[in-house]
């Protein structure tokens, strides 16, 4: 099994991109960085927006279990 995304078949390729976008939004929220989830959602293809929302909620639940993000000055 390849660890690279480029080898994924058509129906999974879009889902991988939506999943990465959702994890990026949740990660930025966890780090208290500015992010507009509604704009990222609007960038997703129409047929993957529900999947994006589902994955975003999944990653938000995971981030709640992480320790608080600490910024070292």
Short mmCIF file of N, CA, C and O in Angstrom, two decimals:
data_model
loop_
_atom_site.label_atom_id
_atom_site.label_comp_id
_atom_site.label_asym_id
_atom_site.label_seq_id
_atom_site.Cartn_x
_atom_site.Cartn_y
_atom_site.Cartn_z
N UNK A 1 0.84 -1.19 0.00
CA UNK A 1 0.00 0.00 0.00
C UNK A 1 0.88 1.24 0.00
O UNK A 1 1.81 1.36 0.78
N UNK A 2 0.55 2.16 -0.85
CA UNK A 2 1.32 3.39 -0.97
C UNK A 2 0.88 4.41 0.06
O UNK A 2 -0.30 4.51 0.41
N UNK A 3 1.82 5.17 0.57
CA UNK A 3 1.51 6.22 1.53
C UNK A 3 1.25 7.55 0.85
O UNK A 3 1.01 8.55 1.52
N UNK A 4 1.29 7.59 -0.46
CA UNK A 4 1.10 8.82 -1.21
C UNK A 4 -0.34 8.93 -1.68
O UNK A 4 -0.97 7.95 -2.08
N UNK A 5 -0.89 10.12 -1.64
CA UNK A 5 -2.28 10.34 -2.03
C UNK A 5 -2.50 10.27 -3.53
O UNK A 5 -3.61 10.00 -3.97
N UNK A 6 -1.48 10.49 -4.33
CA UNK A 6 -1.65 10.56 -5.77
C UNK A 6 -2.12 9.25 -6.38
O UNK A 6 -2.69 9.23 -7.45
N UNK A 7 -1.93 8.15 -5.69
CA UNK A 7 -2.32 6.86 -6.23
C UNK A 7 -3.76 6.48 -5.95
O UNK A 7 -4.21 5.42 -6.36
N UNK A 8 -4.51 7.32 -5.27
CA UNK A 8 -5.88 6.98 -4.93
C UNK A 8 -6.79 7.09 -6.14
O UNK A 8 -6.66 7.98 -6.96
N UNK A 9 -7.76 6.20 -6.20
CA UNK A 9 -8.71 6.19 -7.31
C UNK A 9 -9.64 7.39 -7.21
O UNK A 9 -9.80 8.01 -6.16
N UNK A 10 -10.32 7.72 -8.29
CA UNK A 10 -11.15 8.90 -8.44
C UNK A 10 -12.08 9.24 -7.31
O UNK A 10 -12.10 10.36 -6.83
N UNK A 11 -12.89 8.29 -6.82
CA UNK A 11 -13.89 8.64 -5.82
C UNK A 11 -13.26 8.99 -4.48
O UNK A 11 -13.87 9.68 -3.68
N UNK A 12 -12.07 8.52 -4.20
CA UNK A 12 -11.41 8.83 -2.93
C UNK A 12 -10.55 10.08 -3.02
O UNK A 12 -10.26 10.69 -2.01
N UNK A 13 -10.14 10.44 -4.20
CA UNK A 13 -9.23 11.57 -4.37
C UNK A 13 -9.85 12.86 -3.83
O UNK A 13 -9.21 13.60 -3.09
N UNK A 14 -11.09 13.15 -4.14
CA UNK A 14 -11.76 14.34 -3.63
C UNK A 14 -11.98 14.27 -2.13
O UNK A 14 -11.87 15.27 -1.43
N UNK A 15 -12.29 13.07 -1.65
CA UNK A 15 -12.51 12.90 -0.21
C UNK A 15 -11.23 13.15 0.58
O UNK A 15 -11.28 13.71 1.66
N UNK A 16 -10.12 12.75 0.04
CA UNK A 16 -8.84 12.98 0.71
C UNK A 16 -8.58 14.48 0.82
O UNK A 16 -8.19 14.99 1.86
N UNK A 17 -8.85 15.21 -0.25
CA UNK A 17 -8.66 16.67 -0.22
C UNK A 17 -9.59 17.33 0.78
O UNK A 17 -9.18 18.22 1.53
N UNK A 18 -10.85 16.91 0.84
CA UNK A 18 -11.80 17.45 1.80
C UNK A 18 -11.38 17.11 3.22
O UNK A 18 -11.51 17.94 4.14
N UNK A 19 -10.87 15.92 3.42
CA UNK A 19 -10.41 15.49 4.73
C UNK A 19 -9.22 16.32 5.19
O UNK A 19 -9.16 16.75 6.35
N UNK A 20 -8.29 16.56 4.31
CA UNK A 20 -7.12 17.38 4.64
C UNK A 20 -7.54 18.81 4.95
O UNK A 20 -7.04 19.42 5.90
N UNK A 21 -8.49 19.35 4.19
CA UNK A 21 -8.98 20.70 4.45
C UNK A 21 -9.65 20.77 5.82
O UNK A 21 -9.43 21.72 6.58
N UNK A 22 -10.44 19.76 6.17
CA UNK A 22 -11.12 19.74 7.47
C UNK A 22 -10.11 19.64 8.61
O UNK A 22 -10.24 20.33 9.63
N UNK A 23 -9.09 18.82 8.44
CA UNK A 23 -8.09 18.71 9.50
C UNK A 23 -7.29 20.00 9.64
O UNK A 23 -6.91 20.39 10.75
N UNK A 24 -7.08 20.70 8.53
CA UNK A 24 -6.38 21.98 8.59
C UNK A 24 -7.18 23.03 9.33
O UNK A 24 -6.64 23.80 10.13
N UNK A 25 -8.50 23.06 9.10
CA UNK A 25 -9.36 24.02 9.81
C UNK A 25 -9.35 23.72 11.30
O UNK A 25 -9.16 24.61 12.13
N UNK A 26 -9.54 22.45 11.66
CA UNK A 26 -9.55 22.08 13.08
C UNK A 26 -8.21 22.37 13.73
O UNK A 26 -8.15 22.81 14.89
N UNK A 27 -7.13 22.13 13.01
CA UNK A 27 -5.80 22.41 13.56
C UNK A 27 -5.58 23.89 13.81
O UNK A 27 -5.04 24.29 14.84
N UNK A 28 -6.02 24.71 12.87
CA UNK A 28 -5.89 26.16 13.06
C UNK A 28 -6.76 26.64 14.22
O UNK A 28 -6.35 27.51 14.98
N UNK A 29 -7.96 26.08 14.34
CA UNK A 29 -8.81 26.44 15.47
C UNK A 29 -8.14 26.06 16.79
O UNK A 29 -8.18 26.83 17.75
N UNK A 30 -7.54 24.89 16.83
CA UNK A 30 -6.85 24.43 18.04
C UNK A 30 -5.69 25.36 18.41
O UNK A 30 -5.44 25.62 19.58
N UNK A 31 -5.01 25.88 17.40
CA UNK A 31 -3.87 26.77 17.64
C UNK A 31 -4.28 28.24 17.75
O UNK A 31 -3.44 29.12 17.83
N UNK A 32 -5.60 28.49 17.74
CA UNK A 32 -6.14 29.85 17.83
C UNK A 32 -5.64 30.75 16.71
O UNK A 32 -5.39 31.94 16.92
N UNK A 33 -5.49 30.19 15.52
CA UNK A 33 -5.13 30.96 14.35
C UNK A 33 -6.39 31.36 13.60
O UNK A 33 -7.40 30.65 13.67
N UNK A 34 -6.36 32.46 12.89
CA UNK A 34 -7.57 32.87 12.16
C UNK A 34 -7.89 31.89 11.03
O UNK A 34 -7.02 31.53 10.24
N UNK A 35 -9.14 31.48 10.99
CA UNK A 35 -9.59 30.57 9.95
C UNK A 35 -11.10 30.77 9.77
O UNK A 35 -11.81 31.05 10.73
N UNK A 36 -11.56 30.67 8.55
CA UNK A 36 -12.99 30.81 8.25
C UNK A 36 -13.49 29.47 7.70
O UNK A 36 -13.37 29.20 6.51
N UNK A 37 -14.04 28.62 8.58
CA UNK A 37 -14.52 27.31 8.12
C UNK A 37 -15.56 27.41 7.02
O UNK A 37 -15.59 26.56 6.13
N UNK A 38 -16.38 28.46 7.04
CA UNK A 38 -17.40 28.60 6.01
C UNK A 38 -16.78 28.85 4.64
O UNK A 38 -17.29 28.36 3.62
N UNK A 39 -15.67 29.57 4.60
CA UNK A 39 -15.00 29.81 3.31
C UNK A 39 -14.31 28.55 2.80
O UNK A 39 -14.33 28.27 1.60
N UNK A 40 -13.71 27.79 3.72
CA UNK A 40 -13.07 26.54 3.32
C UNK A 40 -14.12 25.56 2.82
O UNK A 40 -13.92 24.87 1.82
N UNK A 41 -15.27 25.53 3.50
CA UNK A 41 -16.36 24.66 3.06
C UNK A 41 -16.85 25.05 1.67
O UNK A 41 -17.12 24.19 0.83
N UNK A 42 -16.94 26.35 1.41
CA UNK A 42 -17.41 26.83 0.10
C UNK A 42 -16.44 26.45 -1.02
O UNK A 42 -16.86 26.33 -2.18
N UNK A 43 -15.18 26.24 -0.69
CA UNK A 43 -14.18 25.84 -1.69
C UNK A 43 -14.31 24.36 -2.07
O UNK A 43 -13.76 23.95 -3.09
N UNK A 44 -15.01 23.58 -1.26
CA UNK A 44 -15.16 22.15 -1.53
C UNK A 44 -16.21 21.94 -2.62
O UNK A 44 -17.17 22.70 -2.72
N UNK A 45 -16.05 20.90 -3.42
CA UNK A 45 -17.09 20.58 -4.41
C UNK A 45 -18.43 20.33 -3.70
O UNK A 45 -18.46 19.84 -2.57
N UNK A 46 -19.51 20.67 -4.37
CA UNK A 46 -20.85 20.58 -3.77
C UNK A 46 -21.12 19.19 -3.19
O UNK A 46 -21.66 19.07 -2.09
N UNK A 47 -20.74 18.14 -3.91
CA UNK A 47 -21.06 16.79 -3.46
C UNK A 47 -20.21 16.34 -2.27
O UNK A 47 -20.50 15.30 -1.67
N UNK A 48 -19.18 17.11 -1.90
CA UNK A 48 -18.33 16.74 -0.77
C UNK A 48 -18.50 17.65 0.45
O UNK A 48 -17.82 17.46 1.45
N UNK A 49 -19.40 18.60 0.40
CA UNK A 49 -19.55 19.53 1.52
C UNK A 49 -20.07 18.85 2.78
O UNK A 49 -19.62 19.15 3.88
N UNK A 50 -21.00 17.93 2.63
CA UNK A 50 -21.50 17.20 3.81
C UNK A 50 -20.38 16.35 4.40
O UNK A 50 -20.24 16.26 5.63
N UNK A 51 -19.57 15.74 3.54
CA UNK A 51 -18.42 14.95 4.01
C UNK A 51 -17.42 15.85 4.72
O UNK A 51 -16.90 15.48 5.77
N UNK A 52 -17.17 17.05 4.19
CA UNK A 52 -16.27 18.00 4.82
C UNK A 52 -16.77 18.35 6.23
O UNK A 52 -15.99 18.35 7.19
N UNK A 53 -18.06 18.64 6.37
CA UNK A 53 -18.62 18.99 7.68
C UNK A 53 -18.48 17.84 8.67
O UNK A 53 -18.15 18.04 9.83
N UNK A 54 -18.72 16.63 8.17
CA UNK A 54 -18.60 15.44 9.02
C UNK A 54 -17.16 15.29 9.52
O UNK A 54 -16.93 15.05 10.71
N UNK A 55 -16.21 15.43 8.63
CA UNK A 55 -14.80 15.28 9.02
C UNK A 55 -14.34 16.43 9.92
O UNK A 55 -13.56 16.24 10.84
N UNK A 56 -14.86 17.63 9.69
CA UNK A 56 -14.51 18.77 10.53
C UNK A 56 -14.97 18.52 11.97
O UNK A 56 -14.21 18.75 12.91
N UNK A 57 -16.19 18.02 12.15
CA UNK A 57 -16.67 17.70 13.49
C UNK A 57 -15.82 16.60 14.12
O UNK A 57 -15.53 16.64 15.32
N UNK A 58 -15.41 15.62 13.33
CA UNK A 58 -14.55 14.55 13.83
C UNK A 58 -13.23 15.13 14.35
O UNK A 58 -12.79 14.81 15.46
N UNK A 59 -12.59 15.97 13.56
CA UNK A 59 -11.31 16.54 13.97
C UNK A 59 -11.46 17.52 15.14
O UNK A 59 -10.57 17.64 15.97
N UNK A 60 -12.59 18.20 15.22
CA UNK A 60 -12.84 19.08 16.37
C UNK A 60 -12.95 18.25 17.65
O UNK A 60 -12.44 18.66 18.70
N UNK A 61 -13.61 17.09 17.59
CA UNK A 61 -13.71 16.22 18.77
C UNK A 61 -12.34 15.73 19.18
O UNK A 61 -12.01 15.68 20.37
N UNK A 62 -11.52 15.37 18.22
CA UNK A 62 -10.17 14.91 18.53
C UNK A 62 -9.35 16.02 19.17
O UNK A 62 -8.63 15.81 20.15
N UNK A 63 -9.47 17.25 18.66
CA UNK A 63 -8.67 18.36 19.18
C UNK A 63 -9.06 18.72 20.61
O UNK A 63 -8.23 19.26 21.36
N UNK A 64 -10.28 18.40 21.02
CA UNK A 64 -10.69 18.66 22.40
C UNK A 64 -9.93 17.78 23.37
O UNK A 64 -9.77 18.14 24.54
N UNK A 65 -9.46 16.63 22.92
CA UNK A 65 -8.71 15.72 23.77
C UNK A 65 -7.22 16.07 23.85
O UNK A 65 -6.51 15.54 24.70
N UNK A 66 -6.77 16.97 23.00
CA UNK A 66 -5.37 17.37 22.99
C UNK A 66 -5.09 18.38 24.09
O UNK A 66 -5.98 19.12 24.49
N UNK A 67 -3.86 18.44 24.55
CA UNK A 67 -3.53 19.47 25.54
C UNK A 67 -3.60 20.85 24.87
O UNK A 67 -3.48 20.95 23.64
N UNK A 68 -3.79 21.89 25.66
CA UNK A 68 -3.85 23.24 25.06
C UNK A 68 -2.57 23.57 24.31
O UNK A 68 -1.49 23.17 24.70
N UNK A 69 -2.75 24.31 23.22
CA UNK A 69 -1.60 24.74 22.44
C UNK A 69 -0.86 25.84 23.20
O UNK A 69 -1.47 26.80 23.66
N UNK A 70 0.44 25.66 23.37
CA UNK A 70 1.26 26.63 24.10
C UNK A 70 2.21 27.28 23.13
O UNK A 70 2.93 26.62 22.39
N UNK A 71 2.24 28.62 23.15
CA UNK A 71 3.14 29.37 22.27
C UNK A 71 4.36 29.75 23.10
O UNK A 71 4.25 30.36 24.15
N UNK A 72 5.53 29.36 22.60
CA UNK A 72 6.77 29.74 23.26
C UNK A 72 7.29 31.03 22.67
O UNK A 72 7.46 31.14 21.47
N UNK A 73 7.51 32.01 23.52
CA UNK A 73 8.03 33.31 23.04
C UNK A 73 9.51 33.32 22.95
O UNK A 73 10.25 32.76 23.60
#
